[in-house]
mmCIF file with all atom_site columns, C-alpha atoms in Angstrom:
data_model
loop_
_atom_site.group_PDB
_atom_site.id
_atom_site.type_symbol
_atom_site.label_atom_id
_atom_site.label_alt_id
_atom_site.label_comp_id
_atom_site.label_asym_id
_atom_site.label_entity_id
_atom_site.label_seq_id
_atom_site.pdbx_PDB_ins_code
_atom_site.Cartn_x
_atom_site.Cartn_y
_atom_site.Cartn_z
_atom_site.occupancy
_atom_site.B_iso_or_equiv
_atom_site.pdbx_formal_charge
_atom_site.auth_seq_id
_atom_site.auth_comp_id
_atom_site.auth_asym_id
_atom_site.auth_atom_id
_atom_site.pdbx_PDB_model_num
ATOM 1   C CA . MET E 1 1   ? 58.309 132.628 49.277 1.00 71.00 ? 1   MET E CA 1
ATOM 2   C CA . LEU E 1 2   ? 60.613 130.395 51.043 1.00 86.00 ? 2   LEU E CA 1
ATOM 3   C CA . LEU E 1 3   ? 63.413 128.835 49.628 1.00 91.00 ? 3   LEU E CA 1
ATOM 4   C CA . THR E 1 4   ? 66.377 126.269 50.949 1.00 94.00 ? 4   THR E CA 1
ATOM 5   C CA . ILE E 1 5   ? 69.363 126.782 49.485 1.00 93.00 ? 5   ILE E CA 1
ATOM 6   C CA . CYS E 1 6   ? 72.114 123.609 49.865 1.00 95.00 ? 6   CYS E CA 1
ATOM 7   C CA . VAL E 1 7   ? 75.548 124.060 48.922 1.00 94.00 ? 7   VAL E CA 1
ATOM 8   C CA . ILE E 1 8   ? 77.752 120.845 47.858 1.00 94.00 ? 8   ILE E CA 1
ATOM 9   C CA . TYR E 1 9   ? 81.292 119.837 47.695 1.00 95.00 ? 9   TYR E CA 1
ATOM 10  C CA . ILE E 1 10  ? 82.071 115.670 46.829 1.00 94.00 ? 10  ILE E CA 1
ATOM 11  C CA . PRO E 1 11  ? 85.815 115.032 46.770 1.00 94.00 ? 11  PRO E CA 1
ATOM 12  C CA . PRO E 1 12  ? 86.613 113.436 43.121 1.00 89.00 ? 12  PRO E CA 1
ATOM 13  C CA . ASN E 1 13  ? 88.224 110.197 45.224 1.00 90.00 ? 13  ASN E CA 1
ATOM 14  C CA . ILE E 1 14  ? 85.376 109.978 47.882 1.00 91.00 ? 14  ILE E CA 1
ATOM 15  C CA . ILE E 1 15  ? 82.579 106.695 46.690 1.00 91.00 ? 15  ILE E CA 1
ATOM 16  C CA . ILE E 1 16  ? 79.134 108.412 47.365 1.00 92.00 ? 16  ILE E CA 1
ATOM 17  C CA . SER E 1 17  ? 76.382 105.841 47.300 1.00 94.00 ? 17  SER E CA 1
ATOM 18  C CA . GLN E 1 18  ? 73.190 106.311 45.469 1.00 95.00 ? 18  GLN E CA 1
ATOM 19  C CA . ASN E 1 19  ? 71.467 105.941 49.101 1.00 95.00 ? 19  ASN E CA 1
ATOM 20  C CA . GLU E 1 20  ? 73.055 109.227 50.441 1.00 94.00 ? 20  GLU E CA 1
ATOM 21  C CA . LEU E 1 21  ? 72.433 110.972 47.563 1.00 93.00 ? 21  LEU E CA 1
ATOM 22  C CA . ASN E 1 22  ? 68.654 110.268 47.649 1.00 94.00 ? 22  ASN E CA 1
ATOM 23  C CA . GLU E 1 23  ? 68.551 110.773 51.861 1.00 94.00 ? 23  GLU E CA 1
ATOM 24  C CA . LEU E 1 24  ? 69.813 114.268 51.085 1.00 93.00 ? 24  LEU E CA 1
ATOM 25  C CA . GLY E 1 25  ? 67.202 115.225 48.248 1.00 92.00 ? 25  GLY E CA 1
ATOM 26  C CA . ASN E 1 26  ? 64.526 113.863 50.975 1.00 93.00 ? 26  ASN E CA 1
ATOM 27  C CA . GLN E 1 27  ? 66.028 116.122 53.412 1.00 94.00 ? 27  GLN E CA 1
ATOM 28  C CA . LEU E 1 28  ? 65.731 119.397 51.744 1.00 94.00 ? 28  LEU E CA 1
ATOM 29  C CA . PRO E 1 29  ? 62.507 121.306 52.846 1.00 93.00 ? 29  PRO E CA 1
ATOM 30  C CA . ALA E 1 30  ? 61.226 122.231 48.829 1.00 92.00 ? 30  ALA E CA 1
ATOM 31  C CA . PRO E 1 31  ? 61.651 124.141 46.744 1.00 94.00 ? 31  PRO E CA 1
ATOM 32  C CA . PHE E 1 32  ? 65.275 123.914 46.722 1.00 95.00 ? 32  PHE E CA 1
ATOM 33  C CA . ILE E 1 33  ? 68.529 124.638 45.128 1.00 95.00 ? 33  ILE E CA 1
ATOM 34  C CA . ILE E 1 34  ? 70.961 122.529 45.134 1.00 96.00 ? 34  ILE E CA 1
ATOM 35  C CA . MET E 1 35  ? 74.503 124.073 43.773 1.00 93.00 ? 35  MET E CA 1
ATOM 36  C CA . GLY E 1 36  ? 78.738 123.054 44.059 1.00 92.00 ? 36  GLY E CA 1
ATOM 37  C CA . ASP E 1 37  ? 80.931 120.825 43.217 1.00 93.00 ? 37  ASP E CA 1
ATOM 38  C CA . TRP E 1 38  ? 80.012 117.257 42.218 1.00 94.00 ? 38  TRP E CA 1
ATOM 39  C CA . ASN E 1 39  ? 82.719 116.064 40.325 1.00 92.00 ? 39  ASN E CA 1
ATOM 40  C CA . GLY E 1 40  ? 81.027 114.114 37.675 1.00 92.00 ? 40  GLY E CA 1
ATOM 41  C CA . HIS E 1 41  ? 81.394 114.047 34.260 1.00 90.00 ? 41  HIS E CA 1
ATOM 42  C CA . SER E 1 42  ? 78.175 113.761 31.653 1.00 91.00 ? 42  SER E CA 1
ATOM 43  C CA . SER E 1 43  ? 76.798 115.016 28.101 1.00 89.00 ? 43  SER E CA 1
ATOM 44  C CA . LEU E 1 44  ? 73.654 115.778 30.259 1.00 88.00 ? 44  LEU E CA 1
ATOM 45  C CA . TRP E 1 45  ? 75.375 119.313 30.806 1.00 90.00 ? 45  TRP E CA 1
ATOM 46  C CA . GLY E 1 46  ? 78.061 119.329 28.258 1.00 85.00 ? 46  GLY E CA 1
ATOM 47  C CA . SER E 1 47  ? 80.566 116.561 29.435 1.00 87.00 ? 47  SER E CA 1
ATOM 48  C CA . GLN E 1 48  ? 82.380 115.042 26.299 1.00 86.00 ? 48  GLN E CA 1
ATOM 49  C CA . ASP E 1 49  ? 82.004 111.577 28.089 1.00 87.00 ? 49  ASP E CA 1
ATOM 50  C CA . THR E 1 50  ? 79.747 110.195 31.754 1.00 90.00 ? 50  THR E CA 1
ATOM 51  C CA . ASN E 1 51  ? 81.243 108.823 33.971 1.00 92.00 ? 51  ASN E CA 1
ATOM 52  C CA . ALA E 1 52  ? 80.194 106.706 37.466 1.00 93.00 ? 52  ALA E CA 1
ATOM 53  C CA . ARG E 1 53  ? 79.674 109.970 39.066 1.00 94.00 ? 53  ARG E CA 1
ATOM 54  C CA . GLY E 1 54  ? 78.074 111.754 36.888 1.00 93.00 ? 54  GLY E CA 1
ATOM 55  C CA . LEU E 1 55  ? 75.564 108.821 36.074 1.00 94.00 ? 55  LEU E CA 1
ATOM 56  C CA . GLN E 1 56  ? 74.424 108.756 39.632 1.00 95.00 ? 56  GLN E CA 1
ATOM 57  C CA . ILE E 1 57  ? 74.111 112.753 39.591 1.00 94.00 ? 57  ILE E CA 1
ATOM 58  C CA . GLU E 1 58  ? 71.973 111.892 37.057 1.00 94.00 ? 58  GLU E CA 1
ATOM 59  C CA . LYS E 1 59  ? 69.596 109.543 38.547 1.00 95.00 ? 59  LYS E CA 1
ATOM 60  C CA . PHE E 1 60  ? 69.053 111.594 41.231 1.00 96.00 ? 60  PHE E CA 1
ATOM 61  C CA . ILE E 1 61  ? 67.970 113.833 39.224 1.00 94.00 ? 61  ILE E CA 1
ATOM 62  C CA . SER E 1 62  ? 65.497 111.541 37.244 1.00 93.00 ? 62  SER E CA 1
ATOM 63  C CA . ASP E 1 63  ? 64.510 110.125 40.915 1.00 92.00 ? 63  ASP E CA 1
ATOM 64  C CA . HIS E 1 64  ? 63.271 112.947 42.527 1.00 93.00 ? 64  HIS E CA 1
ATOM 65  C CA . ASN E 1 65  ? 61.861 114.417 39.366 1.00 93.00 ? 65  ASN E CA 1
ATOM 66  C CA . LEU E 1 66  ? 64.274 117.524 39.593 1.00 94.00 ? 66  LEU E CA 1
ATOM 67  C CA . CYS E 1 67  ? 65.518 119.688 36.845 1.00 93.00 ? 67  CYS E CA 1
ATOM 68  C CA . LEU E 1 68  ? 69.281 121.440 36.005 1.00 92.00 ? 68  LEU E CA 1
ATOM 69  C CA . LEU E 1 69  ? 69.841 125.154 35.940 1.00 92.00 ? 69  LEU E CA 1
ATOM 70  C CA . ASN E 1 70  ? 73.406 124.501 33.616 1.00 88.00 ? 70  ASN E CA 1
ATOM 71  C CA . TYR E 1 71  ? 74.241 124.719 30.253 1.00 78.00 ? 71  TYR E CA 1
ATOM 72  C CA . SER E 1 72  ? 76.878 123.000 28.417 1.00 76.00 ? 72  SER E CA 1
ATOM 73  C CA . THR E 1 73  ? 78.935 126.418 30.122 1.00 82.00 ? 73  THR E CA 1
ATOM 74  C CA . ARG E 1 74  ? 82.094 125.349 31.244 1.00 84.00 ? 74  ARG E CA 1
ATOM 75  C CA . THR E 1 75  ? 82.772 125.959 35.298 1.00 86.00 ? 75  THR E CA 1
ATOM 76  C CA . PHE E 1 76  ? 86.173 124.152 35.771 1.00 84.00 ? 76  PHE E CA 1
ATOM 77  C CA . PHE E 1 77  ? 89.845 125.120 34.342 1.00 86.00 ? 77  PHE E CA 1
ATOM 78  C CA . HIS E 1 78  ? 92.157 122.161 34.586 1.00 80.00 ? 78  HIS E CA 1
ATOM 79  C CA . ALA E 1 79  ? 95.741 123.745 34.291 1.00 83.00 ? 79  ALA E CA 1
ATOM 80  C CA . PRO E 1 80  ? 98.146 120.684 33.506 1.00 87.00 ? 80  PRO E CA 1
ATOM 81  C CA . SER E 1 81  ? 95.952 119.699 30.763 1.00 86.00 ? 81  SER E CA 1
ATOM 82  C CA . ARG E 1 82  ? 94.869 123.124 29.716 1.00 85.00 ? 82  ARG E CA 1
ATOM 83  C CA . SER E 1 83  ? 91.439 121.696 29.522 1.00 84.00 ? 83  SER E CA 1
ATOM 84  C CA . PHE E 1 84  ? 87.741 122.949 30.370 1.00 85.00 ? 84  PHE E CA 1
ATOM 85  C CA . HIS E 1 85  ? 84.916 120.951 32.102 1.00 84.00 ? 85  HIS E CA 1
ATOM 86  C CA . THR E 1 86  ? 81.476 121.429 33.717 1.00 80.00 ? 86  THR E CA 1
ATOM 87  C CA . LEU E 1 87  ? 81.719 120.123 37.184 1.00 86.00 ? 87  LEU E CA 1
ATOM 88  C CA . ASP E 1 88  ? 80.078 122.701 39.369 1.00 90.00 ? 88  ASP E CA 1
ATOM 89  C CA . LEU E 1 89  ? 75.946 122.326 39.088 1.00 92.00 ? 89  LEU E CA 1
ATOM 90  C CA . ALA E 1 90  ? 73.028 123.874 40.157 1.00 93.00 ? 90  ALA E CA 1
ATOM 91  C CA . ILE E 1 91  ? 70.011 121.673 40.587 1.00 94.00 ? 91  ILE E CA 1
ATOM 92  C CA . CYS E 1 92  ? 66.605 123.246 41.851 1.00 94.00 ? 92  CYS E CA 1
ATOM 93  C CA . SER E 1 93  ? 62.863 122.136 42.508 1.00 94.00 ? 93  SER E CA 1
ATOM 94  C CA . PRO E 1 94  ? 60.738 122.144 39.439 1.00 92.00 ? 94  PRO E CA 1
ATOM 95  C CA . SER E 1 95  ? 58.652 124.847 41.047 1.00 91.00 ? 95  SER E CA 1
ATOM 96  C CA . ILE E 1 96  ? 61.079 127.028 40.831 1.00 91.00 ? 96  ILE E CA 1
ATOM 97  C CA . LEU E 1 97  ? 63.248 126.378 37.521 1.00 89.00 ? 97  LEU E CA 1
ATOM 98  C CA . ALA E 1 98  ? 61.580 129.047 35.285 1.00 87.00 ? 98  ALA E CA 1
ATOM 99  C CA . ARG E 1 99  ? 62.643 131.586 38.112 1.00 87.00 ? 99  ARG E CA 1
ATOM 100 C CA . TRP E 1 100 ? 66.324 131.402 37.771 1.00 89.00 ? 100 TRP E CA 1
ATOM 101 C CA . ASN E 1 101 ? 68.653 131.738 35.477 1.00 87.00 ? 101 ASN E CA 1
ATOM 102 C CA . PHE E 1 102 ? 72.070 130.332 35.369 1.00 87.00 ? 102 PHE E CA 1
ATOM 103 C CA . SER E 1 103 ? 75.220 131.943 34.067 1.00 87.00 ? 103 SER E CA 1
ATOM 104 C CA . VAL E 1 104 ? 79.505 131.735 34.623 1.00 89.00 ? 104 VAL E CA 1
ATOM 105 C CA . ASP E 1 105 ? 81.584 134.569 35.542 1.00 87.00 ? 105 ASP E CA 1
ATOM 106 C CA . GLU E 1 106 ? 84.457 134.801 32.951 1.00 86.00 ? 106 GLU E CA 1
ATOM 107 C CA . ASP E 1 107 ? 87.175 135.508 35.481 1.00 85.00 ? 107 ASP E CA 1
ATOM 108 C CA . LEU E 1 108 ? 88.763 132.158 37.377 1.00 84.00 ? 108 LEU E CA 1
ATOM 109 C CA . HIS E 1 109 ? 89.554 134.761 40.204 1.00 87.00 ? 109 HIS E CA 1
ATOM 110 C CA . ASN E 1 110 ? 92.987 132.874 40.931 1.00 87.00 ? 110 ASN E CA 1
ATOM 111 C CA . SER E 1 111 ? 90.615 129.602 41.252 1.00 88.00 ? 111 SER E CA 1
ATOM 112 C CA . ASP E 1 112 ? 90.305 126.808 39.341 1.00 87.00 ? 112 ASP E CA 1
ATOM 113 C CA . HIS E 1 113 ? 86.896 127.214 39.233 1.00 87.00 ? 113 HIS E CA 1
ATOM 114 C CA . PHE E 1 114 ? 84.461 130.093 37.375 1.00 88.00 ? 114 PHE E CA 1
ATOM 115 C CA . PRO E 1 115 ? 82.243 131.497 39.630 1.00 88.00 ? 115 PRO E CA 1
ATOM 116 C CA . ILE E 1 116 ? 78.570 130.241 39.067 1.00 87.00 ? 116 ILE E CA 1
ATOM 117 C CA . ILE E 1 117 ? 76.179 132.597 39.240 1.00 87.00 ? 117 ILE E CA 1
ATOM 118 C CA . LEU E 1 118 ? 72.152 132.549 39.676 1.00 88.00 ? 118 LEU E CA 1
ATOM 119 C CA . SER E 1 119 ? 70.029 135.581 39.358 1.00 86.00 ? 119 SER E CA 1
ATOM 120 C CA . HIS E 1 120 ? 66.413 135.713 39.973 1.00 84.00 ? 120 HIS E CA 1
ATOM 121 C CA . THR E 1 121 ? 64.445 136.789 37.182 1.00 78.00 ? 121 THR E CA 1
ATOM 122 C CA . SER E 1 122 ? 60.766 137.604 38.015 1.00 66.00 ? 122 SER E CA 1
ATOM 123 C CA . ASN E 1 123 ? 59.148 138.076 34.282 1.00 53.00 ? 123 ASN E CA 1
ATOM 124 C CA . ASN E 1 124 ? 61.021 134.924 33.193 1.00 47.00 ? 124 ASN E CA 1
ATOM 125 C CA . LEU E 1 125 ? 58.366 133.069 30.810 1.00 49.00 ? 125 LEU E CA 1
ATOM 126 C CA . THR E 1 126 ? 59.870 130.369 29.918 1.00 51.00 ? 126 THR E CA 1
ATOM 127 C CA . ILE E 1 127 ? 58.392 126.986 30.273 1.00 52.00 ? 127 ILE E CA 1
ATOM 128 C CA . PRO E 1 128 ? 60.543 124.749 32.332 1.00 55.00 ? 128 PRO E CA 1
ATOM 129 C CA . ARG E 1 129 ? 62.091 121.787 30.715 1.00 61.00 ? 129 ARG E CA 1
ATOM 130 C CA . GLN E 1 130 ? 63.806 118.803 32.685 1.00 67.00 ? 130 GLN E CA 1
ATOM 131 C CA . PRO E 1 131 ? 66.629 117.479 30.647 1.00 74.00 ? 131 PRO E CA 1
ATOM 132 C CA . PRO E 1 132 ? 65.517 114.407 27.756 1.00 78.00 ? 132 PRO E CA 1
ATOM 133 C CA . HIS E 1 133 ? 66.232 111.216 28.691 1.00 81.00 ? 133 HIS E CA 1
ATOM 134 C CA . CYS E 1 134 ? 66.815 108.425 26.834 1.00 85.00 ? 134 CYS E CA 1
ATOM 135 C CA . ILE E 1 135 ? 64.079 105.973 26.673 1.00 87.00 ? 135 ILE E CA 1
ATOM 136 C CA . TYR E 1 136 ? 66.054 102.348 26.434 1.00 89.00 ? 136 TYR E CA 1
ATOM 137 C CA . ASP E 1 137 ? 62.589 100.161 26.280 1.00 90.00 ? 137 ASP E CA 1
ATOM 138 C CA . ARG E 1 138 ? 61.689 101.822 23.405 1.00 91.00 ? 138 ARG E CA 1
ATOM 139 C CA . ALA E 1 139 ? 64.910 101.702 21.356 1.00 91.00 ? 139 ALA E CA 1
ATOM 140 C CA . ASN E 1 140 ? 65.002 99.703  18.016 1.00 93.00 ? 140 ASN E CA 1
ATOM 141 C CA . TRP E 1 141 ? 68.469 97.807  19.163 1.00 93.00 ? 141 TRP E CA 1
ATOM 142 C CA . GLN E 1 142 ? 68.440 96.704  15.716 1.00 93.00 ? 142 GLN E CA 1
ATOM 143 C CA . VAL E 1 143 ? 69.329 99.962  13.728 1.00 92.00 ? 143 VAL E CA 1
ATOM 144 C CA . PHE E 1 144 ? 71.518 100.996 16.369 1.00 91.00 ? 144 PHE E CA 1
ATOM 145 C CA . LYS E 1 145 ? 73.557 97.626  15.628 1.00 91.00 ? 145 LYS E CA 1
ATOM 146 C CA . ASP E 1 146 ? 73.430 98.406  12.392 1.00 91.00 ? 146 ASP E CA 1
ATOM 147 C CA . LEU E 1 147 ? 74.715 101.914 12.490 1.00 90.00 ? 147 LEU E CA 1
ATOM 148 C CA . SER E 1 148 ? 77.318 101.453 15.784 1.00 87.00 ? 148 SER E CA 1
ATOM 149 C CA . GLU E 1 149 ? 79.277 98.855  13.330 1.00 87.00 ? 149 GLU E CA 1
ATOM 150 C CA . LEU E 1 150 ? 82.653 100.156 12.542 1.00 83.00 ? 150 LEU E CA 1
ATOM 151 C CA . ALA E 1 151 ? 84.181 100.924 9.419  1.00 80.00 ? 151 ALA E CA 1
ATOM 152 C CA . PRO E 1 152 ? 87.690 99.011  9.238  1.00 79.00 ? 152 PRO E CA 1
ATOM 153 C CA . HIS E 1 153 ? 89.422 103.243 8.337  1.00 78.00 ? 153 HIS E CA 1
ATOM 154 C CA . ILE E 1 154 ? 87.638 103.988 11.477 1.00 74.00 ? 154 ILE E CA 1
ATOM 155 C CA . VAL E 1 155 ? 89.597 101.665 13.318 1.00 70.00 ? 155 VAL E CA 1
ATOM 156 C CA . HIS E 1 156 ? 93.086 101.808 11.923 1.00 76.00 ? 156 HIS E CA 1
ATOM 157 C CA . LEU E 1 157 ? 93.381 105.661 11.961 1.00 76.00 ? 157 LEU E CA 1
ATOM 158 C CA . ALA E 1 158 ? 96.625 105.780 12.932 1.00 78.00 ? 158 ALA E CA 1
ATOM 159 C CA . ASP E 1 159 ? 95.592 108.979 15.394 1.00 80.00 ? 159 ASP E CA 1
ATOM 160 C CA . ILE E 1 160 ? 94.069 107.144 19.065 1.00 80.00 ? 160 ILE E CA 1
ATOM 161 C CA . TYR E 1 161 ? 92.942 110.752 19.813 1.00 81.00 ? 161 TYR E CA 1
ATOM 162 C CA . ALA E 1 162 ? 91.369 110.632 16.611 1.00 81.00 ? 162 ALA E CA 1
ATOM 163 C CA . ALA E 1 163 ? 90.044 107.006 16.572 1.00 81.00 ? 163 ALA E CA 1
ATOM 164 C CA . VAL E 1 164 ? 88.235 107.285 20.070 1.00 83.00 ? 164 VAL E CA 1
ATOM 165 C CA . GLU E 1 165 ? 86.427 110.544 18.827 1.00 84.00 ? 165 GLU E CA 1
ATOM 166 C CA . ALA E 1 166 ? 85.242 108.861 15.419 1.00 85.00 ? 166 ALA E CA 1
ATOM 167 C CA . VAL E 1 167 ? 84.295 105.503 17.658 1.00 85.00 ? 167 VAL E CA 1
ATOM 168 C CA . SER E 1 168 ? 82.425 107.572 20.096 1.00 86.00 ? 168 SER E CA 1
ATOM 169 C CA . ASN E 1 169 ? 80.585 109.409 17.367 1.00 86.00 ? 169 ASN E CA 1
ATOM 170 C CA . CYS E 1 170 ? 79.685 106.798 15.477 1.00 88.00 ? 170 CYS E CA 1
ATOM 171 C CA . ILE E 1 171 ? 78.236 105.370 18.819 1.00 89.00 ? 171 ILE E CA 1
ATOM 172 C CA . ILE E 1 172 ? 76.172 108.754 19.416 1.00 88.00 ? 172 ILE E CA 1
ATOM 173 C CA . LYS E 1 173 ? 75.106 108.981 15.624 1.00 90.00 ? 173 LYS E CA 1
ATOM 174 C CA . ALA E 1 174 ? 73.848 105.414 15.622 1.00 90.00 ? 174 ALA E CA 1
ATOM 175 C CA . ALA E 1 175 ? 71.935 105.804 19.450 1.00 90.00 ? 175 ALA E CA 1
ATOM 176 C CA . GLU E 1 176 ? 70.181 109.524 18.129 1.00 90.00 ? 176 GLU E CA 1
ATOM 177 C CA . ALA E 1 177 ? 69.071 107.453 15.505 1.00 92.00 ? 177 ALA E CA 1
ATOM 178 C CA . SER E 1 178 ? 68.170 104.899 16.967 1.00 92.00 ? 178 SER E CA 1
ATOM 179 C CA . ILE E 1 179 ? 66.830 105.610 21.193 1.00 91.00 ? 179 ILE E CA 1
ATOM 180 C CA . PRO E 1 180 ? 64.124 108.311 21.665 1.00 90.00 ? 180 PRO E CA 1
ATOM 181 C CA . LYS E 1 181 ? 63.743 110.910 23.931 1.00 86.00 ? 181 LYS E CA 1
ATOM 182 C CA . THR E 1 182 ? 61.636 112.296 26.434 1.00 82.00 ? 182 THR E CA 1
ATOM 183 C CA . SER E 1 183 ? 60.562 115.510 25.448 1.00 74.00 ? 183 SER E CA 1
ATOM 184 C CA . GLY E 1 184 ? 61.785 117.129 28.583 1.00 69.00 ? 184 GLY E CA 1
ATOM 185 C CA . LYS E 1 185 ? 58.373 118.788 29.333 1.00 67.00 ? 185 LYS E CA 1
ATOM 186 C CA . ILE E 1 186 ? 58.135 118.429 33.242 1.00 60.00 ? 186 ILE E CA 1
ATOM 187 C CA . LYS E 1 187 ? 55.542 116.042 34.582 1.00 60.00 ? 187 LYS E CA 1
ATOM 188 C CA . LYS E 1 188 ? 52.099 117.397 35.604 1.00 58.00 ? 188 LYS E CA 1
ATOM 189 C CA . LEU E 1 189 ? 51.483 116.477 39.313 1.00 52.00 ? 189 LEU E CA 1
ATOM 190 C CA . SER E 1 190 ? 49.010 114.847 40.140 1.00 54.00 ? 190 SER E CA 1
ATOM 191 C CA . LYS E 1 191 ? 46.160 116.256 42.426 1.00 52.00 ? 191 LYS E CA 1
ATOM 192 C CA . PRO E 1 192 ? 45.814 114.575 45.821 1.00 52.00 ? 192 PRO E CA 1
ATOM 193 C CA . TRP E 1 193 ? 42.183 114.375 45.489 1.00 50.00 ? 193 TRP E CA 1
#
């Protein structure tokens, strides 16, 4: 089977349009794997926050019915803050998801990025899945509003970082209780006839 491999680097300070990402997806012959440094943050791949680039990548994955091979394994070490992030992603066509295992090397090899490793497996019986997405049309917004109200003790925490984390956790718990998500199962494509 022929497989298209695309390696990508999107600098963090470059603005890329959703249309440019969609053109990339439309140009690649399927099945394909796109891997590299996307410089986007999203809870979908284990980041603590989601930025604009992360939302673009999420939309790209969803619009093209693609699959994310990453788990929440960190791929980048930011030396000044001594923190770990996931910036390197591997995204593939749904038809080949079950054939590839994703892992991250534990050695930086004098870089700030941990090497990502894709290994082929012919005996992997894992059922292909997509990351679950929120179904906002079926959300119970009144429950969300009630559960996301902040208690005074959360807002008045002395440590700003603890307050931000408490507020974030409150909102995330409210969303999990009131906004349903898709199952993650890959949609069955209809026959063309």
